[in-house]
Amino acid sequence: MKNKKVIILTVIIFISICLLSLVSFLLYKENHDSKKHGTQDLQAYGVVVEKGSNYLLIQGVDDERYYVTGNKDINTGTFVSITYNTESDKEKGNGVVTALLSENEVSILDDYKTTTVAYFDEDEKVTTVTKEKITTTSLITTTKTQKTTYRYTTKVSENEVISYAKNTYNDAQSEGSTLDKAKDCFITLVDFIFYDGEIKGKKFNELTSSAKAKIVYYALLMDVKIDSKWPNYKENIQDKYNDVKEKLIAKYMDLTTSICNSNAKECELAKNDFRLLKESVNLTWNTLKRAFTYAFNKGKNSLAEWYEVFSGKR
């Protein structure tokens, strides 16, 4: 009898261990799969095409449709991001929706067009006007192939050009700086970046993306510093420099997203600079939306990449 009780107890313990092992394995697998897929699978972007009393239907840029519960304050036509904590939340529609562009702002995107879409209920036909996209199936970055021809026998290094930009910024914030000198240095940087100017015999397009981003970084810091010492200083220079801050922001964001798509190490450096810029230049999402009109690629995928850098999700 005693042996029988021991056998039964042993069986119970064995079954319990098996069940615990199974539960542990399933938990590990879910966690492992989540890490394997990465945050990219838990983040989606799209436009709200239908709004119910307690749900949103979102047409994703990846051609998928997402059903998300709640979010009563977001209207149809809004371009949004969707964040899920787990794959289970994604399946249940428990996502956090963030409005990136309102229905009145989506015109800054190149891949939207206004069209009429019909929705059918059981007893009636309802016609609404929404924003429909010309889609691509994945986040893309448009790149150019640049053939570099050096016009000088002595090649100037990228670090020398970066040092020039850094020194001009330091000079602008020094006590002995003058408005005329600061403006001339800033114009030199802007002409170098946008208008085929040269610094030490070097062209902007001859630099790597990381070096370009660093030059734009110092140009933005310099603009803020000059404006803090001499407010509205750009009113007295040519019109092409009036909206240069938005153009510089767009250039920096385009470069940063391109770097982050190709080089993890350089991406971390670029994101560190961006965190400093957010504070120094007071970069808000509204600021980036205005700058997006100058983006190289003004599609939804590009805006989504900007948001991932801005929000730190990337």
mmCIF file of C-alpha atoms in Angstrom:
data_model
loop_
_atom_site.group_PDB
_atom_site.id
_atom_site.type_symbol
_atom_site.label_atom_id
_atom_site.label_comp_id
_atom_site.label_asym_id
_atom_site.label_seq_id
_atom_site.Cartn_x
_atom_site.Cartn_y
_atom_site.Cartn_z
ATOM 1 C CA MET A 1 0.000 0.000 0.000
ATOM 2 C CA LYS A 2 2.828 2.270 0.928
ATOM 3 C CA ASN A 3 4.597 1.521 -2.358
ATOM 4 C CA LYS A 4 1.396 2.341 -4.266
ATOM 5 C CA LYS A 5 1.203 5.769 -2.604
ATOM 6 C CA VAL A 6 4.827 6.424 -3.496
ATOM 7 C CA ILE A 7 4.173 5.499 -7.114
ATOM 8 C CA ILE A 8 1.111 7.762 -7.294
ATOM 9 C CA LEU A 9 3.026 10.644 -5.696
ATOM 10 C CA THR A 10 5.900 10.115 -8.121
ATOM 11 C CA VAL A 11 3.519 10.176 -11.089
ATOM 12 C CA ILE A 12 1.886 13.382 -9.818
ATOM 13 C CA ILE A 13 5.275 15.042 -9.358
ATOM 14 C CA PHE A 14 6.373 13.892 -12.823
ATOM 15 C CA ILE A 15 3.206 15.253 -14.453
ATOM 16 C CA SER A 16 3.593 18.555 -12.565
ATOM 17 C CA ILE A 17 7.184 18.906 -13.749
ATOM 18 C CA CYS A 18 6.107 18.204 -17.327
ATOM 19 C CA LEU A 19 3.357 20.818 -17.142
ATOM 20 C CA LEU A 20 5.722 23.405 -15.648
ATOM 21 C CA SER A 21 8.279 22.632 -18.341
ATOM 22 C CA LEU A 22 5.634 23.034 -21.054
ATOM 23 C CA VAL A 23 4.454 26.368 -19.647
ATOM 24 C CA SER A 24 8.063 27.580 -19.363
ATOM 25 C CA PHE A 25 8.749 26.512 -22.938
ATOM 26 C CA LEU A 26 5.679 28.309 -24.279
ATOM 27 C CA LEU A 27 6.576 31.486 -22.387
ATOM 28 C CA TYR A 28 10.135 31.299 -23.645
ATOM 29 C CA LYS A 29 8.974 30.708 -27.212
ATOM 30 C CA GLU A 30 6.623 33.696 -27.104
ATOM 31 C CA ASN A 31 9.383 35.908 -25.748
ATOM 32 C CA HIS A 32 11.908 34.522 -28.230
ATOM 33 C CA ASP A 33 9.550 35.016 -31.171
ATOM 34 C CA SER A 34 8.867 38.551 -30.048
ATOM 35 C CA LYS A 35 12.582 39.323 -29.955
ATOM 36 C CA LYS A 36 13.128 37.545 -33.238
ATOM 37 C CA HIS A 37 10.504 39.614 -35.009
ATOM 38 C CA GLY A 38 11.754 42.768 -33.287
ATOM 39 C CA THR A 39 9.904 45.988 -32.714
ATOM 40 C CA GLN A 40 9.393 46.399 -36.454
ATOM 41 C CA ASP A 41 6.625 43.742 -36.377
ATOM 42 C CA LEU A 42 4.988 45.500 -33.425
ATOM 43 C CA GLN A 43 4.862 48.853 -35.164
ATOM 44 C CA ALA A 44 2.645 49.678 -38.109
ATOM 45 C CA TYR A 45 1.640 52.779 -40.053
ATOM 46 C CA GLY A 46 -1.400 53.616 -42.101
ATOM 47 C CA VAL A 47 -4.455 55.767 -42.691
ATOM 48 C CA VAL A 48 -7.745 55.479 -40.799
ATOM 49 C CA VAL A 49 -10.377 54.442 -43.339
ATOM 50 C CA GLU A 50 -13.238 53.640 -40.970
ATOM 51 C CA LYS A 51 -14.180 54.807 -37.485
ATOM 52 C CA GLY A 52 -16.736 53.007 -35.323
ATOM 53 C CA SER A 53 -18.127 53.746 -31.881
ATOM 54 C CA ASN A 54 -15.219 51.906 -30.252
ATOM 55 C CA TYR A 55 -12.802 50.896 -32.985
ATOM 56 C CA LEU A 56 -10.680 52.115 -35.891
ATOM 57 C CA LEU A 57 -10.000 50.323 -39.168
ATOM 58 C CA ILE A 58 -6.608 51.300 -40.527
ATOM 59 C CA GLN A 59 -5.255 50.630 -44.008
ATOM 60 C CA GLY A 60 -1.526 49.983 -43.460
ATOM 61 C CA VAL A 61 1.297 51.084 -45.715
ATOM 62 C CA ASP A 62 2.162 47.364 -45.912
ATOM 63 C CA ASP A 63 -1.244 46.660 -47.545
ATOM 64 C CA GLU A 64 -2.531 45.013 -44.366
ATOM 65 C CA ARG A 65 -5.698 46.155 -42.563
ATOM 66 C CA TYR A 66 -5.534 46.730 -38.822
ATOM 67 C CA TYR A 67 -8.519 46.656 -36.461
ATOM 68 C CA VAL A 68 -7.779 48.614 -33.282
ATOM 69 C CA THR A 69 -10.194 49.098 -30.406
ATOM 70 C CA GLY A 70 -10.810 52.467 -28.728
ATOM 71 C CA ASN A 71 -9.184 55.707 -29.974
ATOM 72 C CA LYS A 72 -12.352 57.775 -30.255
ATOM 73 C CA ASP A 73 -10.513 61.060 -30.803
ATOM 74 C CA ILE A 74 -8.912 60.073 -34.129
ATOM 75 C CA ASN A 75 -10.828 60.793 -37.333
ATOM 76 C CA THR A 76 -10.916 59.059 -40.700
ATOM 77 C CA GLY A 77 -8.228 60.244 -43.103
ATOM 78 C CA THR A 78 -5.662 60.578 -40.306
ATOM 79 C CA PHE A 79 -2.215 59.073 -40.904
ATOM 80 C CA VAL A 80 -1.236 57.171 -37.764
ATOM 81 C CA SER A 81 1.271 54.857 -36.136
ATOM 82 C CA ILE A 82 0.116 51.740 -34.289
ATOM 83 C CA THR A 83 2.203 50.321 -31.440
ATOM 84 C CA TYR A 84 1.620 46.899 -29.896
ATOM 85 C CA ASN A 85 3.310 45.590 -26.745
ATOM 86 C CA THR A 86 3.063 41.931 -27.778
ATOM 87 C CA GLU A 87 2.011 39.792 -30.718
ATOM 88 C CA SER A 88 -1.040 38.808 -28.677
ATOM 89 C CA ASP A 89 -2.083 42.465 -28.399
ATOM 90 C CA LYS A 90 -1.646 42.781 -32.154
ATOM 91 C CA GLU A 91 -3.997 39.851 -32.766
ATOM 92 C CA LYS A 92 -6.585 41.217 -30.310
ATOM 93 C CA GLY A 93 -6.481 44.766 -31.692
ATOM 94 C CA ASN A 94 -5.093 46.208 -28.454
ATOM 95 C CA GLY A 95 -2.814 48.804 -30.005
ATOM 96 C CA VAL A 96 -1.862 52.366 -29.135
ATOM 97 C CA VAL A 97 -2.671 54.676 -32.048
ATOM 98 C CA THR A 98 -0.773 57.950 -32.439
ATOM 99 C CA ALA A 99 -1.868 60.571 -34.964
ATOM 100 C CA LEU A 100 1.067 61.668 -37.121
ATOM 101 C CA LEU A 101 -0.851 63.751 -39.668
ATOM 102 C CA SER A 102 -4.428 64.940 -39.344
ATOM 103 C CA GLU A 103 -6.877 64.522 -42.193
ATOM 104 C CA ASN A 104 -6.129 68.150 -43.134
ATOM 105 C CA GLU A 105 -2.359 67.644 -43.212
ATOM 106 C CA VAL A 106 -1.979 64.544 -45.371
ATOM 107 C CA SER A 107 -1.585 66.693 -48.484
ATOM 108 C CA ILE A 108 2.141 66.994 -47.658
ATOM 109 C CA LEU A 109 2.476 63.315 -48.624
ATOM 110 C CA ASP A 110 3.110 62.557 -52.272
ATOM 111 C CA ASP A 111 1.490 59.122 -52.195
ATOM 112 C CA TYR A 112 -2.020 60.172 -51.215
ATOM 113 C CA LYS A 113 -4.873 60.953 -53.521
ATOM 114 C CA THR A 114 -8.459 61.822 -52.774
ATOM 115 C CA THR A 115 -10.958 59.249 -53.964
ATOM 116 C CA THR A 116 -14.480 58.098 -53.224
ATOM 117 C CA VAL A 117 -14.809 54.782 -51.416
ATOM 118 C CA ALA A 118 -18.133 53.021 -50.821
ATOM 119 C CA TYR A 119 -18.882 51.051 -47.641
ATOM 120 C CA PHE A 120 -21.912 48.741 -47.520
ATOM 121 C CA ASP A 121 -23.934 48.005 -44.406
ATOM 122 C CA GLU A 122 -26.710 45.420 -44.274
ATOM 123 C CA ASP A 123 -29.493 47.892 -45.042
ATOM 124 C CA GLU A 124 -27.843 50.934 -46.564
ATOM 125 C CA LYS A 125 -25.013 52.182 -48.719
ATOM 126 C CA VAL A 126 -22.802 54.865 -47.216
ATOM 127 C CA THR A 127 -20.379 56.797 -49.412
ATOM 128 C CA THR A 128 -17.489 58.632 -47.770
ATOM 129 C CA VAL A 129 -14.428 60.467 -49.042
ATOM 130 C CA THR A 130 -11.168 59.095 -47.681
ATOM 131 C CA LYS A 131 -7.483 59.357 -48.447
ATOM 132 C CA GLU A 132 -6.199 56.451 -50.504
ATOM 133 C CA LYS A 133 -2.553 55.663 -50.943
ATOM 134 C CA ILE A 134 -0.317 54.562 -53.754
ATOM 135 C CA THR A 135 1.476 51.968 -51.699
ATOM 136 C CA THR A 136 4.752 50.180 -51.452
ATOM 137 C CA THR A 137 5.074 46.927 -49.570
ATOM 138 C CA SER A 138 7.884 47.926 -47.209
ATOM 139 C CA LEU A 139 9.728 50.884 -45.787
ATOM 140 C CA ILE A 140 12.069 52.176 -48.441
ATOM 141 C CA THR A 141 14.811 54.730 -48.703
ATOM 142 C CA THR A 142 15.604 56.333 -52.029
ATOM 143 C CA THR A 143 19.311 56.625 -52.662
ATOM 144 C CA LYS A 144 21.453 58.173 -55.361
ATOM 145 C CA THR A 145 24.678 56.869 -56.812
ATOM 146 C CA GLN A 146 27.196 59.674 -56.892
ATOM 147 C CA LYS A 147 30.347 59.441 -58.980
ATOM 148 C CA THR A 148 32.999 61.522 -57.261
ATOM 149 C CA THR A 149 35.603 63.362 -59.286
ATOM 150 C CA TYR A 150 38.290 65.136 -57.300
ATOM 151 C CA ARG A 151 39.459 68.393 -58.805
ATOM 152 C CA TYR A 152 42.428 68.834 -56.498
ATOM 153 C CA THR A 153 45.662 66.875 -56.244
ATOM 154 C CA THR A 154 45.635 67.207 -52.439
ATOM 155 C CA LYS A 155 42.467 65.600 -51.139
ATOM 156 C CA VAL A 156 40.884 67.233 -48.103
ATOM 157 C CA SER A 157 39.648 64.770 -45.486
ATOM 158 C CA GLU A 158 36.067 64.707 -44.238
ATOM 159 C CA ASN A 159 37.277 65.431 -40.731
ATOM 160 C CA GLU A 160 38.792 68.711 -41.921
ATOM 161 C CA VAL A 161 35.457 69.785 -43.378
ATOM 162 C CA ILE A 162 33.630 68.737 -40.202
ATOM 163 C CA SER A 163 36.181 70.640 -38.111
ATOM 164 C CA TYR A 164 35.547 73.739 -40.230
ATOM 165 C CA ALA A 165 31.802 73.510 -39.560
ATOM 166 C CA LYS A 166 32.382 72.920 -35.845
ATOM 167 C CA ASN A 167 34.798 75.853 -35.598
ATOM 168 C CA THR A 168 32.400 78.232 -37.343
ATOM 169 C CA TYR A 169 29.720 77.225 -34.841
ATOM 170 C CA ASN A 170 32.108 77.809 -31.936
ATOM 171 C CA ASP A 171 33.076 81.198 -33.377
ATOM 172 C CA ALA A 172 29.410 82.196 -33.690
ATOM 173 C CA GLN A 173 28.792 81.605 -30.005
ATOM 174 C CA SER A 174 31.978 83.308 -28.819
ATOM 175 C CA GLU A 175 31.777 86.737 -27.190
ATOM 176 C CA GLY A 176 33.857 88.365 -29.907
ATOM 177 C CA SER A 177 31.648 87.275 -32.789
ATOM 178 C CA THR A 178 29.900 89.853 -34.955
ATOM 179 C CA LEU A 179 26.636 89.516 -36.847
ATOM 180 C CA ASP A 180 28.254 90.045 -40.254
ATOM 181 C CA LYS A 181 30.932 87.418 -39.646
ATOM 182 C CA ALA A 182 28.433 84.926 -38.231
ATOM 183 C CA LYS A 183 26.081 85.444 -41.192
ATOM 184 C CA ASP A 184 28.895 84.976 -43.706
ATOM 185 C CA CYS A 185 29.962 81.708 -42.060
ATOM 186 C CA PHE A 186 26.380 80.438 -41.920
ATOM 187 C CA ILE A 187 25.793 81.321 -45.578
ATOM 188 C CA THR A 188 29.004 79.452 -46.468
ATOM 189 C CA LEU A 189 27.659 76.320 -44.756
ATOM 190 C CA VAL A 190 24.223 76.613 -46.361
ATOM 191 C CA ASP A 191 25.686 77.190 -49.819
ATOM 192 C CA PHE A 192 27.932 74.168 -49.273
ATOM 193 C CA ILE A 193 24.960 71.959 -48.335
ATOM 194 C CA PHE A 194 22.341 73.117 -50.834
ATOM 195 C CA TYR A 195 23.874 75.275 -53.562
ATOM 196 C CA ASP A 196 26.978 73.429 -54.765
ATOM 197 C CA GLY A 197 29.359 75.517 -52.672
ATOM 198 C CA GLU A 198 32.792 74.374 -51.592
ATOM 199 C CA ILE A 199 34.664 74.159 -48.300
ATOM 200 C CA LYS A 200 38.417 73.646 -48.596
ATOM 201 C CA GLY A 201 37.900 72.525 -52.189
ATOM 202 C CA LYS A 202 35.382 69.866 -51.172
ATOM 203 C CA LYS A 203 31.787 69.464 -52.352
ATOM 204 C CA PHE A 204 28.962 68.300 -50.088
ATOM 205 C CA ASN A 205 28.116 65.372 -52.380
ATOM 206 C CA GLU A 206 31.669 64.073 -52.035
ATOM 207 C CA LEU A 207 31.125 63.356 -48.330
ATOM 208 C CA THR A 208 29.759 60.208 -46.735
ATOM 209 C CA SER A 209 26.256 60.318 -45.283
ATOM 210 C CA SER A 210 27.638 60.443 -41.738
ATOM 211 C CA ALA A 211 29.854 63.417 -42.543
ATOM 212 C CA LYS A 212 26.980 65.171 -44.316
ATOM 213 C CA ALA A 213 24.759 64.686 -41.268
ATOM 214 C CA LYS A 214 27.459 66.169 -39.026
ATOM 215 C CA ILE A 215 27.789 69.263 -41.237
ATOM 216 C CA VAL A 216 24.011 69.795 -41.204
ATOM 217 C CA TYR A 217 24.037 69.234 -37.436
ATOM 218 C CA TYR A 218 26.461 72.138 -36.909
ATOM 219 C CA ALA A 219 24.589 74.331 -39.398
ATOM 220 C CA LEU A 220 21.376 73.867 -37.392
ATOM 221 C CA LEU A 221 23.143 74.625 -34.111
ATOM 222 C CA MET A 222 24.709 77.694 -35.674
ATOM 223 C CA ASP A 223 21.369 78.984 -36.958
ATOM 224 C CA VAL A 224 19.830 78.712 -33.486
ATOM 225 C CA LYS A 225 22.828 80.380 -31.836
ATOM 226 C CA ILE A 226 22.881 83.325 -34.256
ATOM 227 C CA ASP A 227 19.120 83.784 -33.949
ATOM 228 C CA SER A 228 19.375 83.804 -30.149
ATOM 229 C CA LYS A 229 21.979 86.609 -30.278
ATOM 230 C CA TRP A 230 20.491 88.532 -33.215
ATOM 231 C CA PRO A 231 16.776 87.634 -33.511
ATOM 232 C CA ASN A 232 15.304 87.496 -37.020
ATOM 233 C CA TYR A 233 18.767 87.936 -38.538
ATOM 234 C CA LYS A 234 17.709 86.185 -41.773
ATOM 235 C CA GLU A 235 15.364 89.056 -42.651
ATOM 236 C CA ASN A 236 18.366 90.987 -43.969
ATOM 237 C CA ILE A 237 19.751 88.279 -46.253
ATOM 238 C CA GLN A 238 18.492 86.760 -49.491
ATOM 239 C CA ASP A 239 15.039 85.166 -49.610
ATOM 240 C CA LYS A 240 16.498 81.719 -50.333
ATOM 241 C CA TYR A 241 17.779 81.582 -46.738
ATOM 242 C CA ASN A 242 14.481 82.451 -45.029
ATOM 243 C CA ASP A 243 13.142 78.886 -44.848
ATOM 244 C CA VAL A 244 16.566 77.301 -44.560
ATOM 245 C CA LYS A 245 15.931 75.957 -41.045
ATOM 246 C CA GLU A 246 13.142 73.669 -42.325
ATOM 247 C CA LYS A 247 15.334 72.608 -45.254
ATOM 248 C CA LEU A 248 18.216 71.784 -42.916
ATOM 249 C CA ILE A 249 15.935 69.758 -40.640
ATOM 250 C CA ALA A 250 14.595 67.830 -43.635
ATOM 251 C CA LYS A 251 18.113 67.176 -44.891
ATOM 252 C CA TYR A 252 19.226 65.964 -41.465
ATOM 253 C CA MET A 253 16.234 63.643 -41.067
ATOM 254 C CA ASP A 254 16.680 62.203 -44.563
ATOM 255 C CA LEU A 255 20.363 61.546 -43.872
ATOM 256 C CA THR A 256 19.696 60.046 -40.426
ATOM 257 C CA THR A 257 17.039 57.625 -41.670
ATOM 258 C CA SER A 258 19.302 56.622 -44.562
ATOM 259 C CA ILE A 259 22.199 55.968 -42.158
ATOM 260 C CA CYS A 260 19.968 53.943 -39.825
ATOM 261 C CA ASN A 261 18.837 51.780 -42.723
ATOM 262 C CA SER A 262 22.405 50.770 -43.565
ATOM 263 C CA ASN A 263 24.787 51.077 -40.606
ATOM 264 C CA ALA A 264 23.843 50.271 -37.003
ATOM 265 C CA LYS A 265 26.964 51.830 -35.465
ATOM 266 C CA GLU A 266 26.687 55.083 -37.409
ATOM 267 C CA CYS A 267 22.956 55.074 -36.665
ATOM 268 C CA GLU A 268 23.622 55.248 -32.914
ATOM 269 C CA LEU A 269 25.960 58.208 -33.392
ATOM 270 C CA ALA A 270 23.420 60.009 -35.591
ATOM 271 C CA LYS A 271 20.629 59.368 -33.078
ATOM 272 C CA ASN A 272 22.786 60.735 -30.246
ATOM 273 C CA ASP A 273 23.270 63.943 -32.239
ATOM 274 C CA PHE A 274 19.550 64.036 -32.944
ATOM 275 C CA ARG A 275 18.735 63.838 -29.228
ATOM 276 C CA LEU A 276 20.951 66.877 -28.667
ATOM 277 C CA LEU A 277 19.296 68.682 -31.574
ATOM 278 C CA LYS A 278 15.819 68.012 -30.168
ATOM 279 C CA GLU A 279 16.777 70.031 -27.104
ATOM 280 C CA SER A 280 18.973 72.698 -28.719
ATOM 281 C CA VAL A 281 16.759 73.382 -31.741
ATOM 282 C CA ASN A 282 13.502 72.603 -29.907
ATOM 283 C CA LEU A 283 12.436 69.994 -32.434
ATOM 284 C CA THR A 284 8.804 68.960 -31.999
ATOM 285 C CA TRP A 285 6.697 66.696 -34.187
ATOM 286 C CA ASN A 286 4.913 69.786 -35.546
ATOM 287 C CA THR A 287 8.308 71.224 -36.505
ATOM 288 C CA LEU A 288 9.172 68.029 -38.363
ATOM 289 C CA LYS A 289 5.829 67.985 -40.158
ATOM 290 C CA ARG A 290 6.522 71.476 -41.514
ATOM 291 C CA ALA A 291 10.025 70.439 -42.536
ATOM 292 C CA PHE A 292 8.684 67.304 -44.243
ATOM 293 C CA THR A 293 7.550 69.408 -47.201
ATOM 294 C CA TYR A 294 11.264 69.607 -48.082
ATOM 295 C CA ALA A 295 11.957 65.878 -47.645
ATOM 296 C CA PHE A 296 13.687 64.057 -50.494
ATOM 297 C CA ASN A 297 10.954 61.412 -50.525
ATOM 298 C CA LYS A 298 7.589 62.747 -49.349
ATOM 299 C CA GLY A 299 5.800 59.401 -49.096
ATOM 300 C CA LYS A 300 4.192 57.730 -46.083
ATOM 301 C CA ASN A 301 7.067 55.325 -45.626
ATOM 302 C CA SER A 302 9.508 58.192 -45.384
ATOM 303 C CA LEU A 303 7.317 59.983 -42.827
ATOM 304 C CA ALA A 304 7.081 56.776 -40.802
ATOM 305 C CA GLU A 305 10.887 56.530 -40.758
ATOM 306 C CA TRP A 306 11.129 60.140 -39.582
ATOM 307 C CA TYR A 307 8.704 59.400 -36.764
ATOM 308 C CA GLU A 308 10.646 56.333 -35.643
ATOM 309 C CA VAL A 309 13.821 58.428 -35.315
ATOM 310 C CA PHE A 310 11.948 61.287 -33.627
ATOM 311 C CA SER A 311 10.190 59.024 -31.115
ATOM 312 C CA GLY A 312 13.271 56.916 -30.390
ATOM 313 C CA LYS A 313 11.564 53.735 -31.615
ATOM 314 C CA ARG A 314 14.304 53.158 -34.152
#
